[in-house]
Amino acid sequence: MVQALIITHGLLGAELLQCVEALLGPQDGVQVISNQGQDLEGLCKLVASRIPAGEPAILFVDFCGGSPYVACRRACDSPSRLAIISGVNLPMLTSFFTKRATEDFDELAEVVREDGLRGVQLIR
Amino acid sequence: MNLLLRKKKLRFPLVRVDDRLLHGQVIVGWVQALRLSPLYVACDRILRDPSFADTLRNLIPAEATGDIITLETAAQIWSNGELKNSRPMIILEHPVDALKLVRLGAPMKTLTLGGMHFREDRIEFLPYIFVSEWDQVTLREIRQAGVTIFCQDLPTTKPTPYNG
């Protein structure tokens, strides 16, 4: 099963997961990491240590350019089984948790990104 | 126009010690909010890992120029006046890099401590500034070279003088 790591500023990741679980029930194979109180080196080591060995995983980060993003870029040495998606939002995560059992890894990463983008609408 | 842009009297280049290097506070909070450019990260350690240096280089926002450079290059372009007539920011990873910059001849007058996170040997000065004995010695030496040191994580935060 594809694993998820949600790496964000502050409590954003923990709150997002809580919202996901309020919609979909408890989820396995997901970890949340906050950058709170971490320097870049510390965060890099933390992320690297939490990436499941030998298993495919998607690393969700809140925005492209923050320390969670930089730490993930540094930790991702096996692109074939790891993907980073920035701009994590609720539609992206619900997509991931409902589709990870049926899509293969490369497609899953694409579909989850698309679903996240589809969640961003301007209404007026 | 952005309120911060009008009322702030800033001394350029802004020199910031931040052990997260380029991240949200720097890119959004400082560079984009105050329209700073060029943005330099002066860090010999990062340059020893070219792919990581590239990752950081790609984070420099489109509206700014900049690069990841050695401390020596930073001291050079600063001393020979290349940073004049712009709104530059220089990011340093640790206080010791600021001291090296001074010793390399950079005419530094002020230094901002923007982020020094908790480690085993560090004690808290502010929630975003933790200092070890070694940091304290280093910062004292920088001050003795005539540099005013203060702590400020964001432009909207009131600067706190560092006299430790």
XYZ file of C-alpha atoms in Angstrom:
288
model
C 0.000 0.000 0.000
C 1.243 3.471 -0.825
C 2.184 5.348 2.348
C 1.507 9.013 3.043
C 3.635 11.557 4.850
C 2.082 14.956 5.481
C 4.813 17.486 6.236
C 3.701 21.043 6.994
C 4.111 24.215 8.967
C 2.684 24.155 12.475
C -0.360 21.991 13.098
C -1.697 22.148 9.551
C -0.831 18.519 8.761
C -2.319 17.135 11.963
C -5.519 19.129 11.447
C -5.801 18.075 7.813
C -5.487 14.411 8.783
C -8.092 14.879 11.479
C -10.495 16.335 8.888
C -9.761 13.472 6.482
C -10.498 10.943 9.202
C -13.705 12.766 10.092
C -14.795 12.170 6.491
C -13.337 8.731 5.817
C -12.693 7.163 9.214
C -9.300 6.156 10.644
C -6.518 5.654 8.083
C -3.439 3.422 8.114
C -0.070 4.140 6.610
C -0.012 7.865 7.216
C 2.371 9.993 9.259
C 2.309 13.689 10.068
C 5.449 15.776 10.559
C 5.549 19.430 11.646
C 8.458 21.766 11.012
C 7.805 23.466 14.348
C 11.001 24.117 16.287
C 13.206 22.406 13.677
C 16.166 23.807 11.855
C 16.591 22.612 8.271
C 19.140 19.912 9.089
C 16.963 18.551 11.881
C 13.891 18.488 9.657
C 15.809 16.794 6.809
C 16.925 14.038 9.186
C 13.448 13.660 10.643
C 11.788 13.321 7.235
C 14.466 10.891 6.002
C 14.016 8.745 9.109
C 10.237 8.533 8.667
C 10.175 7.542 4.993
C 9.155 3.873 5.057
C 12.012 1.684 3.802
C 11.350 0.055 0.444
C 7.698 1.111 0.264
C 6.162 3.601 -2.150
C 5.124 6.859 -0.522
C 3.714 10.231 -1.421
C 5.063 13.182 0.544
C 2.476 15.930 0.851
C 3.845 19.386 1.689
C 1.944 22.614 2.251
C 3.796 24.913 -0.087
C 6.594 24.877 -2.565
C 9.415 26.814 -0.936
C 8.864 26.160 2.749
C 11.216 24.100 4.913
C 8.955 20.995 4.662
C 9.346 21.145 0.890
C 13.123 21.637 1.047
C 13.495 18.784 3.551
C 11.471 16.460 1.291
C 13.491 17.363 -1.778
C 16.620 16.495 0.174
C 15.199 13.207 1.457
C 13.837 11.963 -1.886
C 16.626 9.867 -3.323
C 14.428 7.181 -4.914
C 12.092 8.976 -7.307
C 10.635 5.698 -8.585
C 8.878 5.008 -5.324
C 8.618 8.494 -3.838
C 6.729 11.548 -5.025
C 6.313 14.992 -3.516
C 3.082 16.915 -4.038
C 2.988 20.509 -2.837
C -0.057 22.598 -1.960
C -1.714 19.859 0.080
C -5.441 20.347 0.597
C -8.406 18.316 1.737
C -9.609 17.172 -1.726
C -6.068 15.989 -2.486
C -5.920 13.887 0.655
C -9.400 12.386 0.334
C -8.480 11.486 -3.247
C -5.311 9.784 -2.032
C -6.960 7.756 0.683
C -9.829 6.613 -1.498
C -7.712 5.759 -4.554
C -4.416 4.409 -3.228
C -5.640 0.804 -3.147
C -6.658 0.747 -6.813
C -4.233 2.985 -8.752
C -0.614 2.142 -9.450
C 1.938 4.491 -7.947
C 2.682 6.786 -10.906
C -0.967 7.174 -11.824
C -1.964 7.695 -8.226
C 0.461 10.607 -7.869
C -0.964 12.218 -11.036
C -4.612 11.639 -10.125
C -4.166 12.919 -6.575
C -2.521 16.089 -7.870
C -5.317 16.620 -10.406
C -7.984 16.109 -7.747
C -6.218 18.604 -5.502
C -6.189 21.145 -8.324
C -9.842 20.494 -9.087
C -10.592 21.454 -5.501
C -9.422 25.007 -6.199
C -12.274 26.931 -7.788
C -13.094 30.582 -8.161
C -16.789 31.246 -7.675
C -18.301 34.659 -8.279
C 1.431 50.261 -1.785
C 2.443 47.825 0.912
C 2.527 49.609 4.274
C 5.776 47.913 5.249
C 7.477 49.241 2.160
C 6.688 52.818 3.045
C 7.378 53.084 6.732
C 10.369 50.792 7.206
C 13.801 52.302 7.227
C 15.959 49.379 6.329
C 19.724 49.057 6.219
C 20.862 47.195 3.167
C 22.003 44.585 2.683
C 19.783 42.867 5.231
C 21.915 40.109 6.732
C 19.970 37.343 8.404
C 21.110 34.278 10.318
C 18.535 31.548 9.713
C 19.212 27.832 10.078
C 16.295 27.048 7.757
C 17.989 29.084 4.999
C 15.315 29.730 2.349
C 11.840 28.996 3.670
C 8.394 30.534 4.061
C 9.307 33.381 6.418
C 12.201 34.465 4.245
C 10.578 34.081 0.840
C 7.075 35.275 1.615
C 7.559 37.295 4.812
C 10.651 39.242 3.765
C 11.530 38.966 0.104
C 8.047 39.187 -1.380
C 6.572 41.500 1.266
C 9.444 44.007 1.122
C 10.319 43.402 -2.537
C 13.884 42.513 -1.759
C 16.353 41.645 -4.488
C 18.929 40.236 -4.941
C 18.557 37.362 -2.477
C 21.772 35.521 -1.644
C 22.378 32.474 0.487
C 26.040 32.589 1.498
C 26.824 29.076 2.661
C 29.940 27.035 1.921
C 28.356 23.871 3.368
C 25.409 23.856 0.963
C 27.663 24.411 -2.041
C 29.460 21.152 -1.296
C 26.179 19.393 -2.203
C 25.404 20.681 -5.731
C 21.963 19.069 -6.055
C 20.840 20.545 -2.749
C 22.245 23.920 -3.800
C 20.113 23.624 -6.955
C 17.010 22.870 -4.910
C 17.585 26.041 -2.927
C 18.460 28.068 -6.016
C 15.074 27.158 -7.487
C 13.346 28.654 -4.456
C 14.481 32.188 -5.224
C 11.187 33.836 -6.198
C 10.730 34.893 -9.821
C 10.503 38.563 -8.825
C 13.999 38.508 -7.266
C 17.428 37.700 -8.594
C 19.991 35.888 -6.499
C 22.085 32.806 -5.996
C 23.702 30.415 -3.553
C 27.251 31.705 -3.114
C 30.359 31.172 -1.015
C 31.079 33.430 1.954
C 34.098 34.672 0.063
C 32.009 35.725 -2.938
C 29.493 37.409 -0.630
C 32.234 39.414 1.085
C 33.679 40.325 -2.281
C 30.525 41.623 -3.976
C 29.589 43.471 -0.798
C 32.961 45.175 -0.344
C 33.328 46.190 -3.957
C 29.974 47.954 -4.011
C 27.996 45.572 -6.226
C 25.119 45.563 -3.754
C 24.569 49.313 -3.835
C 21.362 50.746 -5.303
C 19.353 47.612 -4.641
C 17.439 45.980 -1.788
C 19.597 42.937 -1.128
C 19.250 40.246 1.509
C 21.975 37.813 2.510
C 21.038 34.631 4.363
C 23.611 32.903 6.576
C 23.124 29.539 8.238
C 24.940 30.125 11.532
C 26.491 33.035 13.508
C 29.957 31.713 12.715
C 29.300 32.432 9.029
C 28.563 36.055 9.944
C 31.871 36.237 11.794
C 33.669 34.759 8.780
C 31.996 37.324 6.545
C 33.232 40.156 8.780
C 36.743 38.689 8.808
C 36.636 38.454 5.023
C 36.170 42.210 4.990
C 32.412 42.638 4.562
C 31.464 46.101 5.928
C 28.694 44.722 8.164
C 26.963 47.223 10.472
C 23.893 45.268 11.569
C 23.074 41.571 11.808
C 19.627 40.069 12.262
C 19.102 36.765 14.017
C 16.000 35.409 12.303
C 15.927 31.734 13.223
C 18.216 29.634 15.413
C 16.297 26.577 16.472
C 16.532 24.384 19.537
C 19.419 21.958 19.907
C 20.696 19.997 22.899
C 23.366 22.536 23.798
C 21.308 25.676 23.239
C 19.298 27.763 25.664
C 16.280 29.884 24.771
C 16.701 33.617 24.236
C 13.456 34.061 22.295
C 11.046 31.384 21.009
C 12.830 31.492 17.641
C 16.354 32.123 18.953
C 18.276 29.483 20.904
C 21.982 30.017 21.589
C 24.815 27.730 22.676
C 27.866 28.921 24.581
C 29.746 28.752 21.320
C 27.098 30.918 19.599
C 27.382 33.446 22.441
C 31.156 33.679 22.073
C 30.793 34.053 18.318
C 28.116 36.736 18.583
C 30.190 38.653 21.147
C 33.092 38.663 18.759
C 30.866 39.939 15.954
C 29.633 42.735 18.224
C 33.194 43.648 19.140
C 33.815 44.155 15.436
C 31.268 47.001 15.583
C 28.163 45.128 14.412
C 24.791 45.775 16.059
C 22.919 42.513 16.542
C 19.196 42.167 16.933
C 16.579 39.434 16.681
C 13.624 39.694 14.341
C 11.792 36.814 12.674
C 9.459 38.884 10.476
C 9.322 42.525 9.345
C 6.153 42.957 11.416
C 7.927 41.848 14.619
C 9.582 44.517 16.771
C 13.354 43.927 16.708
C 14.830 42.742 20.025
C 18.424 43.812 20.684
C 20.746 40.886 21.288
C 23.271 41.669 23.990
C 23.902 38.172 25.361
